[in-house]
Amino acid sequence: MLTSSTEAPINSGRLISILELCGSLKLTLALLTVLLLLTVLGAWIPQASVTDEAVYLEKFGTEGSVLLNSLGLTNAFQSPAFLFSIALLFLNLAACTAVNMGPRIRKKFAGQDFTSTVKIRHMKQQTSVHVTKSLEGTAKDLIAHFATSGFSARRAGNRFIFEKGKIGWLAAPVTHLGLFILLIGISVTAQGGYRGVVNVNTGESMEFPLQDKKPLIGKLPKWRLTLNDARKEDHPTGEVRQWYSTVSINDSQGKPIGSGTVSVNSPITVGGIDIYQSDWALKAIKLRIDGKDLQLPVQPMGSQFMGVMQIMPEFMLIGVLPSANAPMRLFFKHDGHPSPKLVATLDQNQTFKLGDVEITNAGTVVTSGLQYKYDPGLAIVYVSFLFLTVGAYLVATPSHRIFAEIVEDDDNNCDIVLGSDQTKFAGLIKRELCKVENALGQPNPAEVALNER
Amino acid sequence: MSAEVTIANAAGLSSVAAFWVFVIGSNLRRAHQTIERLGAFVMMICFTCVNVALIMRTIEASRFPIANLYESLLLFAWSMLAAYFLLRRAYSLNNLGWLTALSVSTIFLYANWLPASQHDIAPLMPALVSNWRAIHVPPLIVSYALLTLGGLLAVGHLWTSNRRGTAIASVAAIAVSISCTAIGAFSSVKPLFLQLWFWGGTAVCLAVMAFSLKAERLNPVSASSRADLYDEISQRCISIAFPLLTFGIITGALWANHAWGAYWSFDPKESMSLATWFSYAAYLHLRAKADMSDASLSVVAVLGLLLTLVTYFGFSFLGFGGLHSYGQLSK
């Protein structure tokens, strides 16, 4: 008869140690809940690292901003509550691994204990089937039945263990191991890595501003980065498709170390340092007026860039262009006239003569935002990603274990007692037990009900 | 209107038709099986249309068609339909049809009402010009679809296991999320008001769920095994979605490291995906280790569904910003 027991598993009688407390499931769930809430709050409330004070004042008012600040929610992911919860979660993971995983792994390699009828009857899913056959005949039928469902059988006397999907149980150990490796990787990055952003104009060079970085491993390079060229590629419809920066890097003696073209999604690595394209901006129009070079700073105005310069008390020069390499439209505005007057459209290096004054479009100045990063922990983090992915896939892999014992009565008939304490995919176990009843014993109401659905 | 959008609309219409076929079928005792098969056939037409629409969009755009909310909704609908056919084959559960058809038709209704700019094939911005887009996004969308199905089946389990009050409160909580999605997409209500409605409404519904679950804990469970089956399929959906969610988050981290130089930035979308991951990690721990009732586990699955909806749609209606803001609607 198939029944479900709600009784607690037999208490081993061990004293609850601090380790067990630290590794308890209740603590795991409490920490996951705290982390979940803090993460949701951190996602909802703009974080201080990327938000100005004014945004908080506008969104939450003065009192709200002060309250959020004092609760640490404007920096939720660096808040003591979040970091403490993460630390506790790893302590919990370590304790859980020591208390639960260790014995489980040992048992897996040493061999699972065969279980008695008394213990099977206390399991969450259990059933018994009466068979009018001898012990050996029943055992043979039982093994054959489970073999058709893909179970492998192990036997010790009258006791059996039927197993299917042997790798599913590895889900938790592999995932937990992945999390530990992730923690190590993040720690190595935090202690040994550095990052930053430099904004360089075309044709200019600058040193990596690394003075405040102090990696534990290795030395900080004294390199000089030169932005040889920066360009933008547009889609035919006018939207930006890609930004490119051609850079070269020299050491402190001017010896070339590396060079290449960086674009979004295509960083370059020089001497272990990754360089990324993170920003791009048209900064100024270069003009040559009567042989004198000057720069006209521009600002984005809709889809155009515009620069204004007062060249005489009553005259203003206005330069407008849609992109860095496009022709520039040159306007003049006189105080006496309400609207500017277009005087010329100049390609790059083209000259226009206004009276005696020669004006040449000498090109543009582009600023490229380049991010640099040195991350010695990245390889470890990637290994952890591999473990986490494999661990998560094992979650979806059912792993079934059914215990059985055959008890022979005085009339040479047998009772098969079957059970499992598995809660993961318990429905499948239930069906498997029903199948045994159906195949080897009398049909039961639960099986009939299952077939009726 | 392009041919591809017309075919997508045909898919939407066939999902509505399938829903009504399933509803009619469930009320007819004699022709029940035949009409259920007819419903599945209409669903197959819907699935075919979605496939054609996705292929046409891929050809037209000359890229993998995942670049905005509309395109992701097409893939979301595809995933739900694929999951329906696989589950129907594995479990022979007739009642899954109307639930999937209702979900898919809601998705198409929403997708159809999105601004016209979403239906147009727009050029990709620099950050999206990468093969990582085709690796990172599909597993996430498929996982969202499976988690949605898992959550809805959990509601089904609550209903069939005589926890009607909890089931109704769960539906109300889901309705709050959907209403926020609709209001946020089709009106100019301030995000703060929407956030108040969302968080307030959800909090009230969760409180009612908790109260109802406690009040209904002694309710007799009917002998029907349908409740068990709903629970089992819900668990199966979640346990398949969890690795996909993990894979999606991890490939997102790899892409972020490649594009932005940091594999994790605590961007709002990243944070919400992590929160969703935490919730399902808790669900799986509870399922595997804790002596918790199936009804309580179904409530956890519904909580996970709410987080999934915020992670997927939150950016379009709750005013989240951040690095993933290209997913936002421009109204």
Short mmCIF file of N, CA, C and O in Angstrom, two decimals, chain A residues 9 25 28-29 32 35-36 39-40 43-44 59 77 82 104 124 175-176 179 186 189 195 235 237 239-243 264-267 276-277 371 373 375 378 381-382 385 388-389 392-393 395-396 398 423-428 430-431 449-450 453, chain B residues 91 123-130 192 195 199 223 225 228-229 232 235-236 239-240 242-244 246-247 250 253-255 257-263 266 268 271-272 274-275 277-279 281-282 284-291 307 319-320:
data_model
loop_
_atom_site.label_atom_id
_atom_site.label_comp_id
_atom_site.label_asym_id
_atom_site.label_seq_id
_atom_site.Cartn_x
_atom_site.Cartn_y
_atom_site.Cartn_z
N PRO A 9 12.67 12.28 10.03
CA PRO A 9 13.63 11.20 9.95
C PRO A 9 14.18 10.88 11.34
O PRO A 9 14.21 11.73 12.22
N LEU A 25 20.07 24.59 7.05
CA LEU A 25 19.28 25.04 5.90
C LEU A 25 18.51 26.31 6.23
O LEU A 25 18.34 27.19 5.40
N THR A 28 20.69 29.17 5.67
CA THR A 28 20.83 29.39 4.21
C THR A 28 19.64 30.17 3.68
O THR A 28 19.80 31.17 2.97
N LEU A 29 18.45 29.72 4.06
CA LEU A 29 17.23 30.36 3.54
C LEU A 29 17.08 31.77 4.07
O LEU A 29 16.69 32.69 3.32
N LEU A 32 19.60 33.87 2.14
CA LEU A 32 19.13 34.08 0.75
C LEU A 32 18.02 35.11 0.71
O LEU A 32 17.96 35.96 -0.18
N LEU A 35 19.59 38.58 1.33
CA LEU A 35 20.32 39.00 0.12
C LEU A 35 19.36 39.36 -1.00
O LEU A 35 19.57 40.33 -1.73
N LEU A 36 18.29 38.58 -1.11
CA LEU A 36 17.28 38.85 -2.14
C LEU A 36 16.67 40.24 -1.93
O LEU A 36 16.59 41.04 -2.85
N THR A 39 19.17 42.97 -2.61
CA THR A 39 19.45 43.07 -4.05
C THR A 39 18.30 43.77 -4.77
O THR A 39 18.54 44.62 -5.64
N VAL A 40 17.07 43.44 -4.40
CA VAL A 40 15.92 44.11 -5.03
C VAL A 40 15.96 45.61 -4.69
O VAL A 40 15.76 46.46 -5.57
N ALA A 43 18.61 47.27 -6.66
CA ALA A 43 18.25 47.43 -8.07
C ALA A 43 17.28 48.58 -8.24
O ALA A 43 17.34 49.34 -9.22
N TRP A 44 16.36 48.72 -7.28
CA TRP A 44 15.32 49.76 -7.38
C TRP A 44 15.90 51.14 -7.08
O TRP A 44 15.66 52.09 -7.83
N LYS A 59 14.13 62.46 -6.49
CA LYS A 59 13.31 61.25 -6.45
C LYS A 59 12.71 60.99 -5.06
O LYS A 59 11.56 60.57 -4.95
N PHE A 77 25.21 47.41 -2.18
CA PHE A 77 26.07 46.25 -2.41
C PHE A 77 27.43 46.35 -1.71
O PHE A 77 28.21 45.42 -1.75
N PHE A 82 24.88 43.80 3.53
CA PHE A 82 25.07 42.94 2.36
C PHE A 82 26.36 42.13 2.49
O PHE A 82 26.36 40.91 2.29
N ARG A 104 28.31 12.75 2.78
CA ARG A 104 27.55 12.28 1.61
C ARG A 104 28.51 11.80 0.51
O ARG A 104 28.30 10.76 -0.11
N LYS A 124 9.84 9.06 3.60
CA LYS A 124 8.74 9.93 3.15
C LYS A 124 7.84 9.23 2.14
O LYS A 124 6.63 9.39 2.16
N THR A 175 28.00 22.99 -7.36
CA THR A 175 27.59 24.40 -7.29
C THR A 175 28.28 25.10 -6.12
O THR A 175 28.78 26.22 -6.25
N HIS A 176 28.32 24.42 -4.97
CA HIS A 176 28.96 25.02 -3.80
C HIS A 176 30.45 25.24 -4.05
O HIS A 176 31.00 26.29 -3.70
N LEU A 179 30.91 28.26 -6.10
CA LEU A 179 30.76 29.50 -5.33
C LEU A 179 32.04 29.81 -4.54
O LEU A 179 32.45 30.96 -4.43
N ILE A 186 37.23 36.50 -6.86
CA ILE A 186 36.88 37.89 -6.55
C ILE A 186 37.91 38.47 -5.57
O ILE A 186 38.32 39.63 -5.70
N THR A 189 41.07 39.31 -7.42
CA THR A 189 40.84 40.53 -8.20
C THR A 189 40.91 41.75 -7.30
O THR A 189 41.55 42.76 -7.63
N ARG A 195 41.89 49.10 -12.12
CA ARG A 195 41.18 49.54 -13.32
C ARG A 195 41.04 51.05 -13.30
O ARG A 195 41.23 51.68 -12.27
N HIS A 235 25.58 53.56 -39.10
CA HIS A 235 24.69 52.76 -39.94
C HIS A 235 24.21 53.65 -41.09
O HIS A 235 24.25 54.88 -40.97
N THR A 237 21.40 54.46 -41.76
CA THR A 237 20.31 55.31 -41.27
C THR A 237 20.80 56.43 -40.36
O THR A 237 20.02 57.25 -39.89
N GLU A 239 22.48 56.14 -37.35
CA GLU A 239 22.81 55.79 -35.96
C GLU A 239 24.24 55.27 -35.88
O GLU A 239 24.76 54.75 -36.86
N VAL A 240 24.83 55.43 -34.70
CA VAL A 240 26.21 54.97 -34.51
C VAL A 240 26.27 53.44 -34.59
O VAL A 240 25.47 52.76 -33.96
N ARG A 241 27.20 52.94 -35.37
CA ARG A 241 27.38 51.48 -35.42
C ARG A 241 28.55 51.05 -34.53
O ARG A 241 28.45 50.09 -33.79
N GLN A 242 29.63 51.81 -34.60
CA GLN A 242 30.80 51.43 -33.82
C GLN A 242 31.74 52.62 -33.64
O GLN A 242 31.77 53.52 -34.47
N TRP A 243 32.47 52.60 -32.53
CA TRP A 243 33.54 53.57 -32.29
C TRP A 243 34.86 52.82 -32.32
O TRP A 243 34.96 51.73 -31.76
N VAL A 264 34.11 48.86 -29.23
CA VAL A 264 33.20 48.26 -28.25
C VAL A 264 33.04 46.78 -28.60
O VAL A 264 32.83 46.44 -29.77
N ASN A 265 33.13 45.92 -27.64
CA ASN A 265 33.08 44.46 -27.81
C ASN A 265 34.34 43.89 -28.42
O ASN A 265 34.37 42.71 -28.78
N SER A 266 35.36 44.71 -28.61
CA SER A 266 36.61 44.19 -29.16
C SER A 266 37.80 44.87 -28.48
O SER A 266 38.45 45.74 -29.07
N PRO A 267 38.07 44.48 -27.23
CA PRO A 267 39.19 45.09 -26.51
C PRO A 267 40.53 44.53 -26.98
O PRO A 267 40.56 43.53 -27.70
N TYR A 276 39.73 48.83 -23.19
CA TYR A 276 38.37 48.79 -23.75
C TYR A 276 37.97 50.17 -24.25
O TYR A 276 38.34 51.18 -23.67
N GLN A 277 37.14 50.16 -25.28
CA GLN A 277 36.52 51.40 -25.74
C GLN A 277 35.28 51.64 -24.88
O GLN A 277 34.36 50.83 -24.89
N GLN A 371 39.03 52.49 -21.26
CA GLN A 371 39.10 51.85 -19.94
C GLN A 371 40.25 50.86 -19.94
O GLN A 371 40.42 50.13 -20.92
N LYS A 373 42.23 47.74 -17.60
CA LYS A 373 41.93 46.84 -16.48
C LYS A 373 42.98 45.74 -16.38
O LYS A 373 43.35 45.16 -17.40
N ASP A 375 43.25 42.23 -14.25
CA ASP A 375 42.44 41.38 -13.36
C ASP A 375 43.08 40.00 -13.24
O ASP A 375 42.81 39.10 -14.03
N LEU A 378 40.68 36.85 -12.91
CA LEU A 378 39.67 36.54 -13.94
C LEU A 378 39.62 35.06 -14.30
O LEU A 378 38.54 34.49 -14.42
N VAL A 381 37.81 33.20 -11.73
CA VAL A 381 36.36 33.48 -11.82
C VAL A 381 35.74 32.67 -12.95
O VAL A 381 34.65 32.10 -12.80
N TYR A 382 36.44 32.58 -14.08
CA TYR A 382 35.91 31.83 -15.21
C TYR A 382 35.80 30.34 -14.88
O TYR A 382 34.85 29.67 -15.30
N PHE A 385 32.74 29.93 -12.97
CA PHE A 385 31.56 29.98 -13.85
C PHE A 385 31.30 28.59 -14.45
O PHE A 385 30.15 28.16 -14.58
N LEU A 388 29.77 26.47 -11.76
CA LEU A 388 28.38 26.88 -11.48
C LEU A 388 27.44 26.42 -12.59
O LEU A 388 26.32 25.97 -12.33
N THR A 389 27.92 26.52 -13.83
CA THR A 389 27.07 26.10 -14.96
C THR A 389 26.81 24.59 -14.88
O THR A 389 25.66 24.14 -15.00
N ALA A 392 24.51 23.80 -11.95
CA ALA A 392 23.11 24.17 -12.21
C ALA A 392 22.46 23.17 -13.16
O ALA A 392 21.29 22.83 -13.01
N TYR A 393 23.23 22.67 -14.15
CA TYR A 393 22.66 21.68 -15.06
C TYR A 393 22.35 20.37 -14.34
O TYR A 393 21.38 19.69 -14.66
N VAL A 395 21.24 20.18 -11.45
CA VAL A 395 19.99 20.38 -10.71
C VAL A 395 18.82 19.77 -11.47
O VAL A 395 17.89 19.20 -10.89
N ALA A 396 18.88 19.92 -12.80
CA ALA A 396 17.77 19.42 -13.63
C ALA A 396 17.86 17.92 -13.89
O ALA A 396 16.98 17.35 -14.53
N PRO A 398 17.49 14.35 -12.70
CA PRO A 398 16.95 13.57 -11.58
C PRO A 398 17.94 12.51 -11.12
O PRO A 398 18.66 11.93 -11.93
N THR A 423 13.01 14.11 -1.74
CA THR A 423 11.94 15.09 -1.96
C THR A 423 12.06 15.73 -3.34
O THR A 423 11.09 16.25 -3.88
N LYS A 424 13.29 15.70 -3.89
CA LYS A 424 13.49 16.23 -5.24
C LYS A 424 12.85 15.25 -6.23
O LYS A 424 13.18 14.07 -6.22
N PHE A 425 11.95 15.74 -7.06
CA PHE A 425 11.20 14.92 -8.00
C PHE A 425 10.51 13.75 -7.29
O PHE A 425 10.57 12.60 -7.72
N ALA A 426 9.89 14.05 -6.16
CA ALA A 426 9.22 13.01 -5.37
C ALA A 426 8.10 12.34 -6.16
O ALA A 426 7.81 11.17 -5.96
N GLY A 427 7.49 13.11 -7.06
CA GLY A 427 6.39 12.56 -7.86
C GLY A 427 6.85 11.38 -8.71
O GLY A 427 6.11 10.41 -8.90
N LEU A 428 8.08 11.47 -9.22
CA LEU A 428 8.61 10.38 -10.05
C LEU A 428 8.81 9.12 -9.22
O LEU A 428 8.53 8.01 -9.68
N LYS A 430 7.15 8.38 -6.54
CA LYS A 430 5.80 7.89 -6.22
C LYS A 430 5.28 7.01 -7.36
O LYS A 430 4.74 5.93 -7.13
N ARG A 431 5.50 7.50 -8.58
CA ARG A 431 5.03 6.74 -9.74
C ARG A 431 5.80 5.42 -9.87
O ARG A 431 5.24 4.39 -10.23
N ALA A 449 -6.06 5.83 -9.43
CA ALA A 449 -6.36 7.27 -9.50
C ALA A 449 -5.37 7.96 -10.42
O ALA A 449 -5.74 8.85 -11.20
N LEU A 450 -4.11 7.54 -10.38
CA LEU A 450 -3.07 8.16 -11.20
C LEU A 450 -3.36 7.92 -12.68
O LEU A 450 -3.19 8.80 -13.51
N ARG A 453 -6.20 10.24 -14.43
CA ARG A 453 -6.13 11.69 -14.58
C ARG A 453 -6.24 12.13 -16.04
O ARG A 453 -5.95 11.46 -16.95
N TYR B 91 3.51 14.56 -20.23
CA TYR B 91 2.58 14.39 -19.10
C TYR B 91 1.12 14.21 -19.49
O TYR B 91 0.29 13.95 -18.62
N PRO B 123 18.73 49.54 -36.45
CA PRO B 123 20.15 49.16 -36.41
C PRO B 123 20.62 48.96 -34.97
O PRO B 123 20.08 49.57 -34.05
N LEU B 124 21.61 48.12 -34.81
CA LEU B 124 22.10 47.82 -33.46
C LEU B 124 23.05 48.91 -32.98
O LEU B 124 23.84 49.43 -33.75
N MET B 125 22.96 49.21 -31.68
CA MET B 125 23.93 50.13 -31.10
C MET B 125 25.25 49.37 -30.85
O MET B 125 25.27 48.13 -30.85
N PRO B 126 26.37 50.13 -30.69
CA PRO B 126 27.68 49.46 -30.62
C PRO B 126 27.75 48.33 -29.60
O PRO B 126 28.32 47.27 -29.89
N ALA B 127 27.17 48.52 -28.41
CA ALA B 127 27.29 47.49 -27.36
C ALA B 127 26.63 46.17 -27.76
O ALA B 127 27.00 45.12 -27.26
N LEU B 128 25.64 46.25 -28.67
CA LEU B 128 24.90 45.03 -29.05
C LEU B 128 25.49 44.34 -30.27
O LEU B 128 25.03 43.26 -30.65
N VAL B 129 26.47 44.98 -30.91
CA VAL B 129 27.07 44.36 -32.09
C VAL B 129 28.06 43.29 -31.61
O VAL B 129 29.26 43.54 -31.47
N SER B 130 27.54 42.11 -31.32
CA SER B 130 28.39 41.04 -30.79
C SER B 130 27.68 39.71 -30.91
O SER B 130 26.45 39.64 -30.78
N LEU B 192 7.40 56.74 -10.33
CA LEU B 192 7.27 56.65 -8.87
C LEU B 192 5.88 56.11 -8.48
O LEU B 192 5.76 55.28 -7.58
N GLN B 195 5.77 52.51 -9.27
CA GLN B 195 6.54 51.75 -8.28
C GLN B 195 5.74 51.58 -7.00
O GLN B 195 5.72 50.49 -6.41
N TRP B 199 4.96 47.94 -5.73
CA TRP B 199 5.46 47.42 -4.46
C TRP B 199 4.34 47.29 -3.43
O TRP B 199 4.25 46.30 -2.72
N ALA B 223 -8.74 13.83 -3.54
CA ALA B 223 -7.99 12.61 -3.90
C ALA B 223 -7.42 12.67 -5.31
O ALA B 223 -6.58 11.87 -5.67
N SER B 225 -5.25 13.29 -8.44
CA SER B 225 -3.80 13.41 -8.54
C SER B 225 -3.39 14.59 -9.41
O SER B 225 -2.22 14.80 -9.66
N ASP B 228 -1.05 16.95 -7.68
CA ASP B 228 0.32 16.43 -7.65
C ASP B 228 1.02 16.64 -8.99
O ASP B 228 2.20 16.97 -9.05
N LEU B 229 0.25 16.44 -10.05
CA LEU B 229 0.84 16.58 -11.38
C LEU B 229 1.22 18.02 -11.68
O LEU B 229 2.30 18.30 -12.21
N GLU B 232 4.32 18.66 -9.83
CA GLU B 232 5.49 18.01 -10.42
C GLU B 232 5.95 18.74 -11.69
O GLU B 232 7.16 18.96 -11.89
N GLN B 235 7.63 21.97 -10.75
CA GLN B 235 8.99 21.70 -10.29
C GLN B 235 9.92 21.40 -11.46
O GLN B 235 11.06 21.86 -11.53
N ARG B 236 9.39 20.62 -12.42
CA ARG B 236 10.19 20.24 -13.58
C ARG B 236 10.56 21.50 -14.40
O ARG B 236 11.71 21.66 -14.82
N SER B 239 13.18 23.44 -12.50
CA SER B 239 14.50 22.81 -12.44
C SER B 239 15.19 22.82 -13.80
O SER B 239 16.41 22.74 -13.87
N ILE B 240 14.42 22.94 -14.89
CA ILE B 240 15.05 23.09 -16.21
C ILE B 240 15.43 24.57 -16.44
O ILE B 240 16.46 24.88 -17.03
N PHE B 242 16.22 26.80 -14.18
CA PHE B 242 17.30 27.29 -13.30
C PHE B 242 18.68 27.22 -13.98
O PHE B 242 19.41 28.21 -13.97
N PRO B 243 19.05 26.07 -14.57
CA PRO B 243 20.35 26.07 -15.26
C PRO B 243 20.41 27.04 -16.42
O PRO B 243 21.46 27.63 -16.68
N LEU B 244 19.28 27.23 -17.11
CA LEU B 244 19.27 28.18 -18.23
C LEU B 244 19.47 29.61 -17.70
O LEU B 244 20.18 30.42 -18.30
N THR B 246 21.00 30.38 -14.94
CA THR B 246 22.40 30.46 -14.50
C THR B 246 23.31 30.68 -15.71
O THR B 246 24.19 31.55 -15.68
N PHE B 247 23.05 29.90 -16.75
CA PHE B 247 23.87 30.02 -17.96
C PHE B 247 23.74 31.43 -18.57
O PHE B 247 24.72 32.03 -18.99
N ILE B 250 25.64 33.91 -16.43
CA ILE B 250 27.09 33.73 -16.57
C ILE B 250 27.57 34.22 -17.94
O ILE B 250 28.58 34.93 -18.03
N ALA B 253 27.73 37.81 -17.86
CA ALA B 253 28.94 38.29 -17.17
C ALA B 253 30.15 38.23 -18.11
O ALA B 253 30.97 39.15 -18.15
N LEU B 254 30.23 37.15 -18.90
CA LEU B 254 31.36 37.02 -19.84
C LEU B 254 31.30 38.13 -20.89
O LEU B 254 32.32 38.73 -21.23
N TRP B 255 30.09 38.39 -21.39
CA TRP B 255 29.92 39.46 -22.39
C TRP B 255 30.26 40.83 -21.78
O TRP B 255 30.95 41.64 -22.40
N ASN B 257 32.23 41.47 -19.39
CA ASN B 257 33.68 41.60 -19.23
C ASN B 257 34.34 41.94 -20.57
O ASN B 257 35.29 42.70 -20.63
N HIS B 258 33.77 41.40 -21.63
CA HIS B 258 34.32 41.62 -22.97
C HIS B 258 34.00 43.04 -23.47
O HIS B 258 34.83 43.67 -24.14
N ALA B 259 32.81 43.53 -23.14
CA ALA B 259 32.37 44.82 -23.68
C ALA B 259 32.66 45.98 -22.75
O ALA B 259 33.06 47.05 -23.20
N TRP B 260 32.43 45.78 -21.47
CA TRP B 260 32.53 46.89 -20.51
C TRP B 260 33.73 46.76 -19.58
O TRP B 260 33.98 47.65 -18.77
N GLY B 261 34.43 45.65 -19.64
CA GLY B 261 35.60 45.50 -18.79
C GLY B 261 35.29 45.11 -17.37
O GLY B 261 36.15 45.22 -16.49
N ALA B 262 34.07 44.68 -17.10
CA ALA B 262 33.72 44.23 -15.75
C ALA B 262 32.65 43.17 -15.88
O ALA B 262 31.64 43.39 -16.56
N TYR B 263 32.86 42.02 -15.26
CA TYR B 263 31.86 40.96 -15.42
C TYR B 263 30.65 41.17 -14.53
O TYR B 263 29.62 40.54 -14.71
N PHE B 266 26.67 45.34 -10.76
CA PHE B 266 25.48 45.60 -9.95
C PHE B 266 24.56 46.59 -10.65
O PHE B 266 23.97 47.47 -10.03
N PRO B 268 21.06 47.53 -12.36
CA PRO B 268 19.75 47.07 -11.88
C PRO B 268 19.27 45.75 -12.49
O PRO B 268 18.74 44.90 -11.78
N SER B 271 21.26 42.98 -11.05
CA SER B 271 20.87 42.76 -9.65
C SER B 271 19.56 42.00 -9.57
O SER B 271 19.40 41.08 -8.76
N MET B 272 18.61 42.38 -10.44
CA MET B 272 17.31 41.70 -10.40
C MET B 272 17.44 40.25 -10.85
O MET B 272 16.77 39.36 -10.30
N LEU B 274 20.01 38.44 -10.34
CA LEU B 274 20.62 37.77 -9.19
C LEU B 274 19.56 37.49 -8.12
O LEU B 274 19.53 36.40 -7.53
N ALA B 275 18.66 38.48 -7.91
CA ALA B 275 17.58 38.30 -6.93
C ALA B 275 16.69 37.11 -7.35
O ALA B 275 16.29 36.29 -6.52
N TRP B 277 17.61 34.62 -9.20
CA TRP B 277 18.43 33.41 -9.01
C TRP B 277 18.40 32.99 -7.54
O TRP B 277 18.23 31.80 -7.24
N PHE B 278 18.54 33.96 -6.64
CA PHE B 278 18.48 33.66 -5.20
C PHE B 278 17.13 33.00 -4.85
O PHE B 278 17.07 32.05 -4.08
N SER B 279 16.05 33.56 -5.42
CA SER B 279 14.72 33.05 -5.06
C SER B 279 14.56 31.59 -5.51
O SER B 279 14.03 30.75 -4.77
N ALA B 281 17.08 29.51 -6.12
CA ALA B 281 18.02 28.71 -5.33
C ALA B 281 17.35 28.32 -4.01
O ALA B 281 17.45 27.16 -3.56
N ALA B 282 16.64 29.29 -3.42
CA ALA B 282 15.92 28.99 -2.17
C ALA B 282 14.84 27.94 -2.42
O ALA B 282 14.68 27.00 -1.63
N LEU B 284 14.77 25.60 -4.69
CA LEU B 284 15.37 24.27 -4.91
C LEU B 284 15.89 23.69 -3.60
O LEU B 284 15.79 22.48 -3.38
N HIS B 285 16.43 24.54 -2.75
CA HIS B 285 16.88 24.06 -1.43
C HIS B 285 15.69 23.56 -0.62
O HIS B 285 15.75 22.51 0.03
N LEU B 286 14.61 24.36 -0.65
CA LEU B 286 13.41 23.96 0.10
C LEU B 286 12.87 22.64 -0.44
O LEU B 286 12.44 21.77 0.31
N ARG B 287 12.88 22.51 -1.76
CA ARG B 287 12.33 21.33 -2.41
C ARG B 287 13.16 20.08 -2.06
O ARG B 287 12.63 19.02 -1.82
N ALA B 288 14.47 20.28 -2.05
CA ALA B 288 15.35 19.12 -1.87
C ALA B 288 15.55 18.74 -0.42
O ALA B 288 15.75 17.57 -0.11
N LYS B 289 15.51 19.72 0.47
CA LYS B 289 15.95 19.45 1.83
C LYS B 289 14.91 19.66 2.91
O LYS B 289 14.96 19.01 3.96
N ALA B 290 14.01 20.63 2.70
CA ALA B 290 13.12 20.99 3.81
C ALA B 290 11.84 20.17 3.77
O ALA B 290 11.37 19.79 2.69
N ASP B 291 11.28 19.94 4.95
CA ASP B 291 9.98 19.27 5.04
C ASP B 291 8.89 20.31 4.89
O ASP B 291 8.25 20.70 5.85
N LEU B 307 9.27 37.90 -9.28
CA LEU B 307 10.62 38.45 -9.49
C LEU B 307 11.05 38.32 -10.94
O LEU B 307 11.70 39.20 -11.50
N GLY B 319 10.86 52.13 -14.37
CA GLY B 319 11.80 53.23 -14.44
C GLY B 319 13.20 52.90 -13.96
O GLY B 319 13.92 53.78 -13.48
N PHE B 320 13.60 51.62 -14.07
CA PHE B 320 14.98 51.26 -13.73
C PHE B 320 15.87 51.79 -14.87
O PHE B 320 15.49 51.78 -16.01
#
